[in-house]
Amino acid sequence: MGLESDEDFDALAAAFADLATRAGVIAMDVLAAPTIDARAKKDASPVCEADERIEAFLTPRLAELLPGLPIVAEEAAAAGAAFARADTFLLVDPLDGTREFLARSGEFTVNIGLIVAGAPRAGAVFAPALGQLWFAGARAFAAEALPGRPAPPPAAWRPLRVRALPAEGPTALVSRSHLDAATTAFLETHRVAATRDVGSSIKFCLLAEGAADLYPRFGPTMEWDTAAGDAVLRAAGGGVVDPTGRPLLYGKAGEAYRNGPFIAFGDPAAARLY
């Protein structure tokens, strides 16, 4: 598959969407069990069977789709895999929102993102329990989708566009499981009209849909947590910037793919408020 034109990136995003929806049934199968076994990784974050099985499903299929392209996946990284530095590579978070998943909340997602020259160029985010799919290459779309089934056809896709900043001020999204003191201080000292707690990478997608305006994040995240949602948001007209106002950079192999603080926004006017 080529990686040159807008059409190439749109086609790749649709392929990611199809893989993500097919992988989603694995999460639902695990979720249906009476108990879900989990353990803590070295960074104290949880991992369970669903994380590992989804990654094992996605990795060979992505390798077949894009032969030779490096795949940086969360559980492989946690297991100590070494990844060669590359200008173009894939980021995979098989189950973003594992804490939400273990709490049997529906706010968890399967995430696949393509990075080119430090920026996300295509991505897909699927929330299996909600039946909601978001994906983007040059253009961003959403659709209803069923776990384990092919992604819906183009006739079912809804184009996404961020909304204009409301006159009363932005609605801010915050992490349901990772709200930290710095984010709380930010919300208390800036002009925010309302806040809403949401789990996983769904927050980026709600900004892309025009359902909210701002997502400040000062606690730790990894590149695979943000890449797919960032791709959707940027294609819908929004963005993600670091505290200096520069777009969030990907491919930080020397930092083990760790992100610093960022602010995601819909209307660029929301970011300029801060």
Short mmCIF file of C-alpha atoms in Angstrom, two decimals:
data_model
loop_
_atom_site.label_atom_id
_atom_site.label_comp_id
_atom_site.label_asym_id
_atom_site.label_seq_id
_atom_site.Cartn_x
_atom_site.Cartn_y
_atom_site.Cartn_z
CA MET A 1 0.00 0.00 0.00
CA GLY A 2 1.37 3.40 -0.98
CA LEU A 3 2.06 6.26 1.41
CA GLU A 4 2.20 9.23 -0.93
CA SER A 5 -1.21 10.78 -1.64
CA ASP A 6 -4.18 11.80 0.48
CA GLU A 7 -6.04 8.89 -1.09
CA ASP A 8 -3.33 6.51 0.13
CA PHE A 9 -3.68 7.71 3.70
CA ASP A 10 -7.47 7.57 3.53
CA ALA A 11 -7.32 3.99 2.24
CA LEU A 12 -4.86 3.04 4.96
CA ALA A 13 -7.12 4.55 7.63
CA ALA A 14 -10.03 2.48 6.31
CA ALA A 15 -7.84 -0.64 6.51
CA PHE A 16 -6.89 0.24 10.10
CA ALA A 17 -10.59 0.71 10.89
CA ASP A 18 -11.38 -2.74 9.56
CA LEU A 19 -8.63 -4.37 11.63
CA ALA A 20 -9.66 -2.49 14.77
CA THR A 21 -13.32 -3.53 14.49
CA ARG A 22 -12.33 -7.15 13.89
CA ALA A 23 -10.02 -7.05 16.91
CA GLY A 24 -12.73 -5.56 19.08
CA VAL A 25 -14.50 -8.88 19.50
CA ILE A 26 -11.50 -10.16 21.46
CA ALA A 27 -12.06 -7.47 24.08
CA MET A 28 -15.75 -8.28 24.27
CA ASP A 29 -15.04 -12.01 24.67
CA VAL A 30 -12.71 -11.33 27.59
CA LEU A 31 -15.16 -8.81 29.06
CA ALA A 32 -17.91 -11.45 29.05
CA ALA A 33 -15.95 -13.74 31.38
CA PRO A 34 -17.03 -13.78 35.06
CA THR A 35 -13.58 -12.58 36.12
CA ILE A 36 -10.77 -10.82 34.31
CA ASP A 37 -7.25 -11.60 35.47
CA ALA A 38 -4.86 -8.66 35.44
CA ARG A 39 -1.36 -7.95 36.63
CA ALA A 40 0.75 -4.83 37.05
CA LYS A 41 3.53 -4.01 34.60
CA LYS A 42 6.82 -2.41 35.63
CA ASP A 43 5.28 1.05 35.35
CA ALA A 44 2.42 -0.08 37.64
CA SER A 45 -0.15 0.13 34.84
CA PRO A 46 -2.42 -2.89 34.46
CA VAL A 47 -2.36 -5.45 31.66
CA CYS A 48 -4.79 -8.27 31.04
CA GLU A 49 -5.53 -11.04 28.55
CA ALA A 50 -7.38 -8.66 26.23
CA ASP A 51 -4.34 -6.38 25.81
CA GLU A 52 -2.11 -9.28 24.85
CA ARG A 53 -4.55 -11.13 22.61
CA ILE A 54 -5.53 -8.02 20.65
CA GLU A 55 -1.89 -7.09 20.09
CA ALA A 56 -1.15 -10.65 18.93
CA PHE A 57 -4.06 -10.38 16.49
CA LEU A 58 -3.12 -6.97 15.10
CA THR A 59 0.66 -7.22 14.76
CA PRO A 60 0.93 -9.89 12.03
CA ARG A 61 -1.96 -8.38 10.08
CA LEU A 62 -0.39 -4.93 10.13
CA ALA A 63 2.93 -6.48 9.06
CA GLU A 64 1.12 -8.02 6.09
CA LEU A 65 -0.62 -4.75 5.26
CA LEU A 66 2.58 -2.69 5.41
CA PRO A 67 5.52 -5.09 4.94
CA GLY A 68 8.77 -3.99 6.51
CA LEU A 69 7.29 -1.06 8.42
CA PRO A 70 8.31 -1.04 12.10
CA ILE A 71 5.48 -1.67 14.57
CA VAL A 72 5.84 -0.15 18.03
CA ALA A 73 3.22 -1.87 20.18
CA GLU A 74 2.53 -1.30 23.86
CA GLU A 75 2.79 -4.82 25.21
CA ALA A 76 5.88 -5.64 23.16
CA ALA A 77 7.48 -2.49 24.56
CA ALA A 78 6.48 -3.49 28.09
CA ALA A 79 8.11 -6.87 27.51
CA GLY A 80 11.39 -5.18 26.66
CA ALA A 81 11.34 -5.29 22.86
CA ALA A 82 13.82 -2.97 21.16
CA PHE A 83 12.54 -0.84 18.28
CA ALA A 84 14.76 0.64 15.60
CA ARG A 85 14.38 4.36 15.13
CA ALA A 86 12.39 5.04 11.95
CA ASP A 87 10.87 8.04 10.17
CA THR A 88 7.75 6.05 9.26
CA PHE A 89 6.31 3.50 11.68
CA LEU A 90 3.14 2.18 13.31
CA LEU A 91 1.99 2.72 16.88
CA VAL A 92 -0.41 0.18 18.38
CA ASP A 93 -2.28 0.41 21.65
CA PRO A 94 -4.32 -2.80 21.72
CA LEU A 95 -6.48 -1.72 24.65
CA ASP A 96 -6.35 1.91 25.69
CA GLY A 97 -8.22 2.35 28.93
CA THR A 98 -7.35 -0.99 30.53
CA ARG A 99 -8.47 0.40 33.90
CA GLU A 100 -11.85 1.25 32.38
CA PHE A 101 -12.01 -2.22 30.86
CA LEU A 102 -11.27 -3.90 34.19
CA ALA A 103 -13.97 -1.74 35.79
CA ARG A 104 -16.30 -2.98 33.02
CA SER A 105 -16.83 0.51 31.72
CA GLY A 106 -17.40 0.86 27.98
CA GLU A 107 -14.76 3.57 27.61
CA PHE A 108 -11.88 1.50 26.25
CA THR A 109 -10.53 1.46 22.71
CA VAL A 110 -8.42 -0.38 20.15
CA ASN A 111 -5.92 2.03 18.55
CA ILE A 112 -3.76 1.91 15.43
CA GLY A 113 -1.75 4.92 14.22
CA LEU A 114 0.72 5.64 11.44
CA ILE A 115 3.52 8.13 12.07
CA VAL A 116 5.38 9.88 9.23
CA ALA A 117 8.11 12.43 9.97
CA GLY A 118 7.03 12.90 13.57
CA ALA A 119 3.32 13.39 12.91
CA PRO A 120 0.29 11.07 12.88
CA ARG A 121 -0.95 10.66 9.29
CA ALA A 122 -3.55 7.92 9.64
CA GLY A 123 -5.31 6.27 12.53
CA ALA A 124 -8.30 4.30 13.76
CA VAL A 125 -9.94 4.22 17.18
CA PHE A 126 -12.63 1.65 17.94
CA ALA A 127 -14.70 1.48 21.14
CA PRO A 128 -16.08 -2.09 20.97
CA ALA A 129 -18.49 -1.82 23.92
CA LEU A 130 -19.96 1.40 22.50
CA GLY A 131 -20.02 0.24 18.90
CA GLN A 132 -18.32 3.46 17.83
CA LEU A 133 -15.52 3.79 15.29
CA TRP A 134 -13.45 6.84 14.38
CA PHE A 135 -10.74 6.88 11.72
CA ALA A 136 -8.81 9.32 9.56
CA GLY A 137 -6.20 9.73 6.90
CA ALA A 138 -6.42 13.07 5.12
CA ARG A 139 -10.11 13.12 6.11
CA ALA A 140 -11.79 12.10 9.36
CA PHE A 141 -14.87 9.94 9.70
CA ALA A 142 -16.98 8.16 12.31
CA ALA A 143 -19.35 5.23 12.02
CA GLU A 144 -21.26 2.73 14.06
CA ALA A 145 -19.56 -0.67 13.96
CA LEU A 146 -19.96 -4.12 15.49
CA PRO A 147 -17.04 -5.92 17.17
CA GLY A 148 -15.73 -8.79 15.11
CA ARG A 149 -17.41 -7.63 11.93
CA PRO A 150 -15.86 -5.78 8.96
CA ALA A 151 -15.84 -2.02 9.20
CA PRO A 152 -18.95 -0.42 7.66
CA PRO A 153 -18.95 0.68 4.00
CA PRO A 154 -18.34 4.31 2.97
CA ALA A 155 -22.08 5.01 2.75
CA ALA A 156 -22.23 4.65 6.55
CA TRP A 157 -19.35 7.03 7.28
CA ARG A 158 -19.99 10.44 8.86
CA PRO A 159 -17.44 13.17 8.07
CA LEU A 160 -15.97 14.77 11.18
CA ARG A 161 -15.22 18.43 11.83
CA VAL A 162 -14.39 20.22 15.05
CA ARG A 163 -16.80 22.89 16.24
CA ALA A 164 -16.22 26.60 16.63
CA LEU A 165 -15.36 27.65 20.16
CA PRO A 166 -18.64 28.38 22.01
CA ALA A 167 -19.14 31.94 23.18
CA GLU A 168 -19.50 30.79 26.78
CA GLY A 169 -16.09 29.11 26.68
CA PRO A 170 -14.77 25.61 26.09
CA THR A 171 -15.97 22.31 27.43
CA ALA A 172 -12.91 20.46 28.68
CA LEU A 173 -12.46 16.71 28.76
CA VAL A 174 -10.43 15.10 31.52
CA SER A 175 -9.24 11.56 32.08
CA ARG A 176 -11.61 9.46 34.15
CA SER A 177 -8.78 7.34 35.59
CA HIS A 178 -5.77 9.68 35.44
CA LEU A 179 -6.86 13.12 36.62
CA ASP A 180 -3.79 14.72 38.19
CA ALA A 181 -3.15 17.82 40.27
CA ALA A 182 -1.64 19.80 37.38
CA THR A 183 -4.72 19.25 35.23
CA THR A 184 -7.01 20.18 38.11
CA ALA A 185 -5.01 23.38 38.67
CA PHE A 186 -5.20 24.19 34.96
CA LEU A 187 -8.99 23.85 34.97
CA GLU A 188 -9.30 25.96 38.11
CA THR A 189 -7.19 28.83 36.78
CA HIS A 190 -8.42 29.02 33.17
CA ARG A 191 -11.71 29.92 31.56
CA VAL A 192 -13.51 26.61 31.18
CA ALA A 193 -17.28 26.55 30.88
CA ALA A 194 -17.72 22.88 31.77
CA THR A 195 -15.77 19.67 32.32
CA ARG A 196 -16.56 16.09 31.43
CA ASP A 197 -14.87 12.88 32.58
CA VAL A 198 -14.12 10.44 29.75
CA GLY A 199 -11.88 7.37 29.54
CA SER A 200 -9.25 6.42 26.95
CA SER A 201 -8.57 7.94 23.52
CA ILE A 202 -12.29 8.62 23.10
CA LYS A 203 -11.48 12.13 24.31
CA PHE A 204 -9.65 12.98 21.07
CA CYS A 205 -12.57 11.63 19.07
CA LEU A 206 -15.14 13.70 20.95
CA LEU A 207 -13.13 16.80 20.12
CA ALA A 208 -13.05 15.73 16.47
CA GLU A 209 -16.85 15.25 16.52
CA GLY A 210 -17.43 18.73 17.91
CA ALA A 211 -18.80 17.40 21.21
CA ALA A 212 -16.18 19.26 23.29
CA ASP A 213 -13.36 21.74 22.83
CA LEU A 214 -10.32 21.03 24.97
CA TYR A 215 -8.40 18.13 26.49
CA PRO A 216 -5.48 19.18 28.73
CA ARG A 217 -3.19 16.36 29.83
CA PHE A 218 -0.25 16.93 32.16
CA GLY A 219 0.15 13.41 33.51
CA PRO A 220 2.26 10.77 31.73
CA THR A 221 1.13 9.19 28.47
CA MET A 222 2.88 7.17 25.79
CA GLU A 223 2.86 7.77 22.05
CA TRP A 224 0.70 4.71 21.41
CA ASP A 225 -1.91 6.19 23.77
CA THR A 226 -2.35 9.29 21.64
CA ALA A 227 -1.32 8.60 18.02
CA ALA A 228 -4.57 7.23 16.59
CA GLY A 229 -6.81 9.76 18.32
CA ASP A 230 -4.41 12.56 17.40
CA ALA A 231 -4.61 11.51 13.74
CA VAL A 232 -8.41 11.69 13.85
CA LEU A 233 -8.40 15.05 15.60
CA ARG A 234 -5.86 16.69 13.28
CA ALA A 235 -7.74 15.48 10.19
CA ALA A 236 -10.96 16.96 11.64
CA GLY A 237 -9.36 20.40 11.97
CA GLY A 238 -8.06 20.29 15.54
CA GLY A 239 -4.63 19.72 16.97
CA VAL A 240 -2.45 18.63 19.85
CA VAL A 241 0.34 20.89 21.11
CA ASP A 242 2.98 20.81 23.80
CA PRO A 243 3.36 23.62 26.37
CA THR A 244 5.41 25.66 23.88
CA GLY A 245 2.59 25.54 21.33
CA ARG A 246 4.35 23.14 18.98
CA PRO A 247 2.54 20.09 17.59
CA LEU A 248 3.04 16.99 19.70
CA LEU A 249 6.03 15.11 18.27
CA TYR A 250 6.16 11.35 17.68
CA GLY A 251 9.08 8.98 17.26
CA LYS A 252 10.80 9.81 20.54
CA ALA A 253 12.64 6.48 20.70
CA GLY A 254 15.32 7.92 22.98
CA GLU A 255 12.60 8.70 25.53
CA ALA A 256 11.01 5.24 25.19
CA TYR A 257 8.12 6.87 23.25
CA ARG A 258 6.98 8.83 26.30
CA ASN A 259 4.93 12.00 25.78
CA GLY A 260 5.26 15.17 27.79
CA PRO A 261 2.33 17.42 28.77
CA PHE A 262 -0.03 18.45 25.97
CA ILE A 263 -3.27 20.25 25.18
CA ALA A 264 -5.59 18.80 22.54
CA PHE A 265 -8.12 21.17 21.05
CA GLY A 266 -10.86 21.43 18.46
CA ASP A 267 -11.10 25.03 17.30
CA PRO A 268 -7.54 26.49 17.35
CA ALA A 269 -9.06 29.46 19.17
CA ALA A 270 -9.44 27.20 22.21
CA ALA A 271 -5.71 26.55 22.33
CA ARG A 272 -4.94 30.25 22.00
CA LEU A 273 -6.82 30.95 25.22
CA TYR A 274 -3.98 29.31 27.12
#
